XYZ file of C-alpha atoms in Angstrom:
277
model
C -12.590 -12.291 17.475
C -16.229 -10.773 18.036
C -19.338 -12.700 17.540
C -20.184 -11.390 14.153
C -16.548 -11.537 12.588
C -14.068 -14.302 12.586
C -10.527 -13.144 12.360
C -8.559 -14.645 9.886
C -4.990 -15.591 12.337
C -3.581 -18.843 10.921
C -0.771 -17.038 8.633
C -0.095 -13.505 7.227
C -2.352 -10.490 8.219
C -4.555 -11.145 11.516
C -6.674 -8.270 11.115
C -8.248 -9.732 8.025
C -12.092 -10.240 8.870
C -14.767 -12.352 7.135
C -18.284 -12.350 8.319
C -19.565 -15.080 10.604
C -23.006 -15.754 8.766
C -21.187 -15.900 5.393
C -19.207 -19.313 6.736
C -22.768 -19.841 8.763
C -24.460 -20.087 5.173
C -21.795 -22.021 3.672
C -21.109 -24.294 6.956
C -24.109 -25.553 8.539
C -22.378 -27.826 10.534
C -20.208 -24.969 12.326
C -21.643 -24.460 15.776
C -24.276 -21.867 16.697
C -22.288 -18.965 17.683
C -18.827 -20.569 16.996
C -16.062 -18.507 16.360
C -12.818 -20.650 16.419
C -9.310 -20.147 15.261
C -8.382 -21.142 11.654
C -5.461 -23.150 13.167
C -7.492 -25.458 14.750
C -10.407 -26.113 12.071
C -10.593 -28.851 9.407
C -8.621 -28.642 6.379
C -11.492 -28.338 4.195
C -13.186 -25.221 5.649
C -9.237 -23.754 5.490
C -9.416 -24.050 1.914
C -12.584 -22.677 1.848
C -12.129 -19.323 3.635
C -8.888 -19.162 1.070
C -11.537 -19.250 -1.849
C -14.060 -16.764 -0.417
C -10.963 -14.706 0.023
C -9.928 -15.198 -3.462
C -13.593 -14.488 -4.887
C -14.288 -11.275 -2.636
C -11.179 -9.614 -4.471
C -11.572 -11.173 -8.040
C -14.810 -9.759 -7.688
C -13.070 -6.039 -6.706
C -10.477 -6.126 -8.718
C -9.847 -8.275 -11.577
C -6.254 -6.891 -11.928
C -5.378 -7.064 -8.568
C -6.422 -10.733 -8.634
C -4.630 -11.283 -11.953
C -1.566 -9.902 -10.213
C -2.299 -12.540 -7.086
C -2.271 -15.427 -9.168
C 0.606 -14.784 -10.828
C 2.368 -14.153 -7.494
C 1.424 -17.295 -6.222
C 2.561 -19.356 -8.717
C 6.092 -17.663 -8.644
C 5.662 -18.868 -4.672
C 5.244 -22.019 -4.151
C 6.200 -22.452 -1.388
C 3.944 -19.780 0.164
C 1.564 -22.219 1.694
C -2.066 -20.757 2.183
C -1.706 -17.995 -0.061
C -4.945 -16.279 0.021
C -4.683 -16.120 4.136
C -1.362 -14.237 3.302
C -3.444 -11.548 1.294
C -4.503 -8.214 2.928
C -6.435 -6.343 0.291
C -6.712 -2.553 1.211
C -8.949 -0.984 -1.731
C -8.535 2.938 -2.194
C -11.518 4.760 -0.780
C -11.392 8.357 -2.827
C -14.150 9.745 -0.376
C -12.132 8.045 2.968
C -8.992 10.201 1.640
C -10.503 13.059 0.604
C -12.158 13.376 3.356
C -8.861 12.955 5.528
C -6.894 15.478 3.480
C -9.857 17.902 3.475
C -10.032 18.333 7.659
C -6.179 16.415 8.476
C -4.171 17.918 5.071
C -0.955 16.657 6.958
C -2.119 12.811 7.765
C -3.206 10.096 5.797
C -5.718 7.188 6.354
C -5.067 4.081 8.324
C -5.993 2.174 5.366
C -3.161 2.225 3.507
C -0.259 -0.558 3.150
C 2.415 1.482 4.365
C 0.663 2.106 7.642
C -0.646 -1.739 7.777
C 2.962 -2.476 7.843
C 3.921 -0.284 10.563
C 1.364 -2.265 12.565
C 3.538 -5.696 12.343
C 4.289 -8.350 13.378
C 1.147 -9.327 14.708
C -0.970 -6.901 12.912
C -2.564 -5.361 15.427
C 0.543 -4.038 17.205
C 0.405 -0.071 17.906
C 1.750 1.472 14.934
C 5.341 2.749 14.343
C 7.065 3.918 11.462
C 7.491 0.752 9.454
C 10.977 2.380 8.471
C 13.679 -0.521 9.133
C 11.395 -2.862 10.103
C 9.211 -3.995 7.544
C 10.258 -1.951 4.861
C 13.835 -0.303 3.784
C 13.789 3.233 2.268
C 16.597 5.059 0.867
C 17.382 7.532 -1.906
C 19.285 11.176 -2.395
C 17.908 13.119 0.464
C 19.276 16.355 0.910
C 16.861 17.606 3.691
C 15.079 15.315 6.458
C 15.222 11.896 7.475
C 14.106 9.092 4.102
C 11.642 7.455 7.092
C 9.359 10.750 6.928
C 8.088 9.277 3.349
C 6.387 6.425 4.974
C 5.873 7.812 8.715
C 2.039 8.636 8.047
C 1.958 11.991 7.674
C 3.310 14.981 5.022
C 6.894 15.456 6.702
C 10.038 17.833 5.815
C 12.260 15.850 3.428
C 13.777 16.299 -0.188
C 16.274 15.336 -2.570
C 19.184 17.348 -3.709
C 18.581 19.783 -6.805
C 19.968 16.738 -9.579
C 18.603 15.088 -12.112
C 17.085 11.833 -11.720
C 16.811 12.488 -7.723
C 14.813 9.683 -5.698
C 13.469 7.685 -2.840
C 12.673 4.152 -3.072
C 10.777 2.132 -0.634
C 11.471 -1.686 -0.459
C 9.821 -3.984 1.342
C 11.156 -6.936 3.360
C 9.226 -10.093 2.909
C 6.137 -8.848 1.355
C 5.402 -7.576 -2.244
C 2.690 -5.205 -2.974
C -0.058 -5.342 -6.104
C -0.491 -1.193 -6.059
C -4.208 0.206 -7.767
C -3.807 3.935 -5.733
C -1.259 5.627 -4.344
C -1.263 8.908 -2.674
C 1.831 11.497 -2.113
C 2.305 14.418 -0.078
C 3.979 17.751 0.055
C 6.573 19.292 2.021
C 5.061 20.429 5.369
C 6.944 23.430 5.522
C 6.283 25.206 2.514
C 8.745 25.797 -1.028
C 8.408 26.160 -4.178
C 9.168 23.061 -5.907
C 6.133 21.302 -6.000
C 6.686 18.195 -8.070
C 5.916 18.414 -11.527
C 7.615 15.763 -13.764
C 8.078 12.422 -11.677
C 7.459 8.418 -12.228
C 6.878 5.624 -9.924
C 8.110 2.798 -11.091
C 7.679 -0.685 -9.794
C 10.315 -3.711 -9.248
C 10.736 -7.246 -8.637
C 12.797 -9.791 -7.669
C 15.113 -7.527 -6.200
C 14.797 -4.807 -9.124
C 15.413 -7.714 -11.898
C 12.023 -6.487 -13.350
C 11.003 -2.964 -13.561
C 7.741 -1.527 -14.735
C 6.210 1.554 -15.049
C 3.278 2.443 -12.832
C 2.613 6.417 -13.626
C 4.550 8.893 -15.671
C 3.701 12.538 -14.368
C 4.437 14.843 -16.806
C 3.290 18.823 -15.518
C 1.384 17.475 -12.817
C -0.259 20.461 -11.264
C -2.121 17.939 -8.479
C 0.362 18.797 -5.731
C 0.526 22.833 -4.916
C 2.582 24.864 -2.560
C 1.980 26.909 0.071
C 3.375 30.230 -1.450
C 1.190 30.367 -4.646
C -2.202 32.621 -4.763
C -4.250 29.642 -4.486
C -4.979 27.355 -1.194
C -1.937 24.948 -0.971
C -2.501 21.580 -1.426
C -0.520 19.633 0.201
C -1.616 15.768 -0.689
C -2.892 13.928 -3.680
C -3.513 10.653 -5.267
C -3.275 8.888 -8.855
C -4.457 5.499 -9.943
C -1.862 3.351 -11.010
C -1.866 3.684 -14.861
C -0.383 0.040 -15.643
C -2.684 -3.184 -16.695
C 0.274 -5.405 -16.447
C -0.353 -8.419 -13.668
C 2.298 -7.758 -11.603
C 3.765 -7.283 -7.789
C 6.545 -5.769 -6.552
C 9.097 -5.619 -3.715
C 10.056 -2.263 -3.845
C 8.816 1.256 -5.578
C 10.638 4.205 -6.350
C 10.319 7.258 -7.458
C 12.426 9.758 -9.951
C 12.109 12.983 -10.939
C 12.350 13.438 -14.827
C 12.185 17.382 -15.590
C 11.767 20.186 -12.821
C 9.741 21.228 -10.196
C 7.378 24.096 -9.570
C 10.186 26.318 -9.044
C 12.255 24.953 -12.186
C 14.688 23.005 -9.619
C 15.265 19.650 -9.879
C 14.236 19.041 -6.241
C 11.834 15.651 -5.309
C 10.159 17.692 -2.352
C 7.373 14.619 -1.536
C 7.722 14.021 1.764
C 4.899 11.522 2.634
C 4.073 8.061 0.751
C 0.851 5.785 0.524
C 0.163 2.671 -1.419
C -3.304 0.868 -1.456
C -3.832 -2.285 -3.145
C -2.837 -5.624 -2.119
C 0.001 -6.655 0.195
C 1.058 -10.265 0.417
C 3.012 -11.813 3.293
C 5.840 -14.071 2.142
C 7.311 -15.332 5.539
């Protein structure tokens, strides 16, 4: 921790931060200067960090604290919740930005790349790929890590319909508001088109739908007149208070080229993320 931040390490994501002089304000009997471990404070000011957690992203997101609630309650046993919540919201400027001067990267602010940095949070990142999360699907090209390694990769499905990748995640669920894909590296043309990502829980008992692309021209290839682009982002089109343990997504009509390729080699979520170790 730094003098002006104390780092939220108890449970769930360490490299959650809360201002000092907000607890100051709130906790005039917490030393001058004081910056001390969650573990090791009382009880009461525990369950007070968890509330100006819970208010900071009621406040940003109504939905995305809708979606909390509900988790918790289907947790129980999930004891201090809120300090199990990393909320990453979707900066458009922050991406645009990236995709503008690093087309081929994304962010660091995004929960795929969070999870790469686990166990302790802060670790160096690495692919989260078999670690914290599980992806699979009907690659014909490339290696099914490249959709969450962090950067627009090589990788597609074979030419049939209904083609996918799906990411699960191991011990956390996910409250998505963003999500950002990106194109293959190499050039084609079979830009996606018609796609959905879809949503499920409790080990795909529920699914929902989060975005059904139909003609989406957002994602362009290299070969066409105009300047490729190789990365874009939707907002996630459902109201529905949900998380989710795994998302996946499907082609449902043909590419750019009128193949039924998924050519979207690079995957970002933003939202919430909730630790359920």
């Amino acid at each position: 921790s730094t003098q002006s931040t104390w780092e939220i390490s108890a449970v769930g994501f360490p490299m959650q931060r809360l201002p000092i002089d907000v607890l100051e304000k709130c906790f005039s009997y917490l030393p001058e200067g004081a910056v001390r471990r969650l573990a090791s404070v009382s009880r009461e000011l525990l369950a007070a960090v968890e509330q100006l957690i819970q208010n900071r992203i009621r406040i940003a997101s109504p939905r995305v604290h809708q979606a909390l609630c509900s988790t918790r309650t289907q947790h129980p046993e999930c004891r201090h919740f809120w300090l199990r919540v990393l909320y990453l919201p979707f900066s458009q400027d922050d991406l645009g930005a990236v995709m503008e001067f690093r087309p081929y990267t994304y962010d660091n602010q995004g929960i795929f790349y969070r999870l790469g940095c686990m166990p302790r949070g802060t670790s160096p990142w690495q692919n989260p790929c078999g670690r914290t999360v599980t992806v699979s699907g009907t690659p014909e090209y490339g290696d099914v890590s490249e959709l969450v390694n962090n950067c627009v990769g090589s990788l597609y499905t074979h030419s049939v319909p209904n083609s996918w990748f799906q990411v699960a995640l191991r011990g956390y669920v996910v409250v998505p508001e963003f999500y950002a894909l990106g194109y293959y590296a190499s050039g084609s043309n079979n830009a996606p088109r018609n796609w959905t990502l879809t949503g499920a829980a409790h080990h795909g008992e529920r699914t929902v739908l989060l975005y059904d692309h139909v003609d989406d021209v957002q994602l362009l290839p290299n070969c066409q007149s105009e300047p490729a682009r190789l990365s874009a982002w939707w907002k996630v089109e459902v109201n529905a208070a949900h998380s989710f343990d795994s998302l996946r997504l499907t082609t449902t009509g043909p590419a750019s080229g009128g193949h039924l390729y998924l050519v979207v080699s690079g995957m970002e979520v933003y939202g919430a993320v909730v630790s359920l170790h």
